[in-house]
Short mmCIF file of C-alpha atoms and ligand atoms in Angstrom, two decimals:
data_model
loop_
_atom_site.label_atom_id
_atom_site.label_comp_id
_atom_site.label_asym_id
_atom_site.label_seq_id
_atom_site.Cartn_x
_atom_site.Cartn_y
_atom_site.Cartn_z
CA MET A 1 11.63 11.10 19.56
CA ASP A 2 10.22 9.56 16.40
CA HIS A 3 6.65 10.37 15.48
CA LEU A 4 4.17 7.52 15.21
CA PHE A 5 1.21 7.81 12.87
CA LEU A 6 -2.21 6.29 12.44
CA LEU A 7 -3.82 6.67 9.02
CA ASP A 8 -7.45 6.22 8.15
CA ALA A 9 -8.98 4.16 5.32
CA MET A 10 -8.46 6.80 2.61
CA LEU A 11 -4.71 6.98 3.05
CA GLY A 12 -3.48 3.49 2.18
CA SER A 13 -0.91 4.53 -0.38
CA LEU A 14 0.44 7.27 1.89
CA ALA A 15 0.86 4.65 4.63
CA ARG A 16 2.99 2.57 2.26
CA TRP A 17 5.18 5.55 1.40
CA LEU A 18 5.73 6.47 5.03
CA ARG A 19 6.69 2.88 5.84
CA ILE A 20 9.11 2.77 2.93
CA GLY A 21 10.65 5.96 4.30
CA GLY A 22 11.13 4.20 7.64
CA VAL A 23 8.26 5.90 9.48
CA ASP A 24 6.06 3.90 11.85
CA ALA A 25 2.65 4.30 10.17
CA GLU A 26 -0.30 2.11 11.11
CA TYR A 27 -3.22 2.03 8.72
CA ARG A 28 -6.79 1.05 9.57
CA ARG A 29 -9.70 0.21 7.34
CA ASP A 30 -13.13 -0.91 8.52
CA ILE A 31 -12.90 0.84 11.84
CA ILE A 32 -15.25 3.46 13.22
CA ASP A 33 -14.08 6.96 14.13
CA GLU A 34 -14.37 6.39 17.89
CA GLU A 35 -12.07 3.38 17.71
CA LEU A 36 -9.60 5.23 15.53
CA ILE A 37 -9.46 8.11 17.99
CA LYS A 38 -9.14 5.70 20.92
CA GLU A 39 -6.29 3.84 19.25
CA ALA A 40 -4.44 7.09 18.50
CA GLN A 41 -4.93 8.13 22.11
CA ASN A 42 -3.77 4.80 23.58
CA THR A 43 -0.72 4.49 21.36
CA GLY A 44 0.35 8.14 21.21
CA ARG A 45 -0.03 8.21 17.45
CA ILE A 46 -0.78 11.24 15.31
CA LEU A 47 -3.95 10.76 13.33
CA LEU A 48 -3.78 11.52 9.61
CA THR A 49 -7.06 11.76 7.73
CA ARG A 50 -8.89 13.55 4.94
CA ASP A 51 -12.00 13.83 7.09
CA VAL A 52 -12.33 17.28 8.62
CA VAL A 53 -14.98 16.12 11.10
CA LEU A 54 -12.68 13.36 12.35
CA VAL A 55 -9.89 15.90 12.90
CA GLN A 56 -12.24 18.06 14.98
CA ARG A 57 -13.43 15.10 17.04
CA ALA A 58 -9.87 13.87 17.62
CA LYS A 59 -8.81 17.28 18.89
CA LYS A 60 -11.65 17.23 21.42
CA TYR A 61 -9.99 14.14 22.88
CA SER A 62 -6.58 15.87 22.80
CA VAL A 63 -5.41 13.59 20.01
CA ASP A 64 -2.98 15.22 17.61
CA ALA A 65 -4.56 15.05 14.16
CA LEU A 66 -3.71 16.52 10.79
CA LEU A 67 -6.07 17.08 7.89
CA ILE A 68 -4.47 15.77 4.71
CA PRO A 69 -5.24 17.78 1.57
CA PHE A 70 -6.06 16.21 -1.80
CA ILE A 71 -2.57 16.42 -3.29
CA LYS A 72 -0.14 13.79 -4.57
CA ASP A 73 1.48 11.43 -2.07
CA ARG A 74 4.93 12.88 -2.64
CA GLU A 75 3.59 16.36 -1.87
CA ILE A 76 1.94 15.04 1.27
CA LEU A 77 5.29 13.56 2.29
CA ARG A 78 6.83 17.01 1.88
CA LEU A 79 4.08 18.49 4.01
CA LEU A 80 4.66 15.93 6.79
CA ILE A 81 8.40 16.54 6.67
CA LYS A 82 7.75 20.25 7.10
CA VAL A 83 5.18 19.91 9.87
CA TYR A 84 6.82 17.13 11.90
CA GLY A 85 10.46 17.32 10.84
CA LEU A 86 10.38 13.73 9.60
CA GLU A 87 13.52 12.24 8.15
CA LEU A 88 12.59 9.76 5.48
CA ASP A 89 15.21 7.17 4.70
CA ALA A 90 14.46 4.25 2.41
CA GLU A 91 17.44 2.42 3.93
CA LYS A 92 15.35 2.15 7.11
CA SER A 93 12.24 0.91 5.35
CA ARG A 94 9.56 -0.91 7.30
CA CYS A 95 7.29 -3.47 5.67
CA PRO A 96 5.04 -1.58 3.21
CA LYS A 97 2.33 -4.21 3.68
CA CYS A 98 2.01 -4.33 7.45
CA ASN A 99 4.36 -1.77 9.07
CA GLY A 100 6.50 -4.50 10.65
CA THR A 101 10.22 -3.90 10.97
CA LEU A 102 12.53 -5.58 8.46
CA ARG A 103 15.62 -7.58 9.26
CA SER A 104 18.20 -8.68 6.78
CA ILE A 105 18.31 -12.38 6.01
CA GLN A 106 20.95 -14.64 4.52
CA ARG A 107 20.87 -14.88 0.77
CA GLU A 108 21.13 -18.67 0.96
CA ASP A 109 18.10 -18.93 3.24
CA VAL A 110 15.88 -16.97 0.89
CA LYS A 111 16.57 -19.07 -2.21
CA PRO A 112 13.45 -21.28 -2.03
CA ARG A 113 11.25 -18.28 -1.33
CA VAL A 114 11.90 -15.98 -4.29
CA PRO A 115 11.91 -16.48 -8.06
CA GLU A 116 15.17 -17.90 -9.41
CA VAL A 117 15.91 -14.80 -11.53
CA THR A 118 15.45 -12.56 -8.50
CA TRP A 119 17.74 -14.67 -6.41
CA ARG A 120 20.43 -14.51 -9.07
CA ASN A 121 20.21 -10.74 -9.50
CA ALA A 122 19.77 -9.51 -5.94
CA PHE A 123 22.40 -9.74 -3.25
CA GLU A 124 20.65 -8.42 -0.20
CA PHE A 125 17.31 -9.56 1.17
CA TRP A 126 15.13 -8.44 4.04
CA GLU A 127 12.26 -10.14 5.81
CA CYS A 128 9.36 -8.62 7.73
CA HIS A 129 9.35 -9.94 11.29
CA LEU A 130 5.54 -9.71 11.41
CA CYS A 131 4.17 -11.00 8.10
CA GLY A 132 7.27 -12.73 6.74
CA SER A 133 7.28 -10.92 3.38
CA VAL A 134 10.66 -10.93 1.68
CA TYR A 135 12.09 -7.79 0.07
CA TRP A 136 14.99 -6.96 -2.17
CA ARG A 137 16.02 -4.00 -4.25
CA GLY A 138 14.52 -4.73 -7.63
CA SER A 139 13.83 -2.58 -10.65
CA HIS A 140 11.39 -0.48 -8.60
CA TRP A 141 14.15 0.65 -6.25
CA GLU A 142 15.18 3.65 -8.39
CA ASN A 143 11.60 4.98 -8.35
CA ILE A 144 11.30 4.48 -4.65
CA SER A 145 14.51 6.19 -3.76
CA SER A 146 13.87 9.09 -6.16
CA THR A 147 10.43 9.72 -4.64
CA ILE A 148 11.92 9.69 -1.15
CA SER A 149 14.74 12.03 -2.13
CA TYR A 150 12.28 14.33 -3.90
CA ALA A 151 10.26 14.53 -0.72
CA MET A 152 13.35 15.24 1.40
CA GLN A 153 14.73 17.98 -0.87
CA PRO A 154 14.40 21.48 0.47
CA ARG A 155 12.09 23.54 -1.71
CA ASN A 156 13.64 26.23 -3.88
CA PRO A 157 13.32 29.66 -2.33
ZN1 ZN B 1 5.05 -7.23 6.96
#
């Protein structure tokens, strides 16, 4: 079964990376600890936070929680892969903005919604079913896929 995550306010960029890797990662800002714990409990999500007190409180409520160290996002991804056996795959990306799932849309339909130069250069487009954002593989794609493959590489012995 796939793991579901809930990230606290300090982990916004990690949430985006997890989503890009196809992992269901909700992210909450402006929410008190009790609500965060309750949401994790009600939705069966694993709580990720940099707050050691929050981890301790979550565990009291039998919520699975992991303390995230102050290391780079790509190293945190490696840690999560090791701990939870995640399989990151940028081909299965969710919406980095809102965690919605993406569906592919017809190139013709997207024409009025993206810059002309983008439309000419990209051949596949995806749309978030929740927020309606449109995605394509632009110049940033190489960086994205190299970060994901870095994270997925087994470490040298
Ligand atoms: Zn979205």
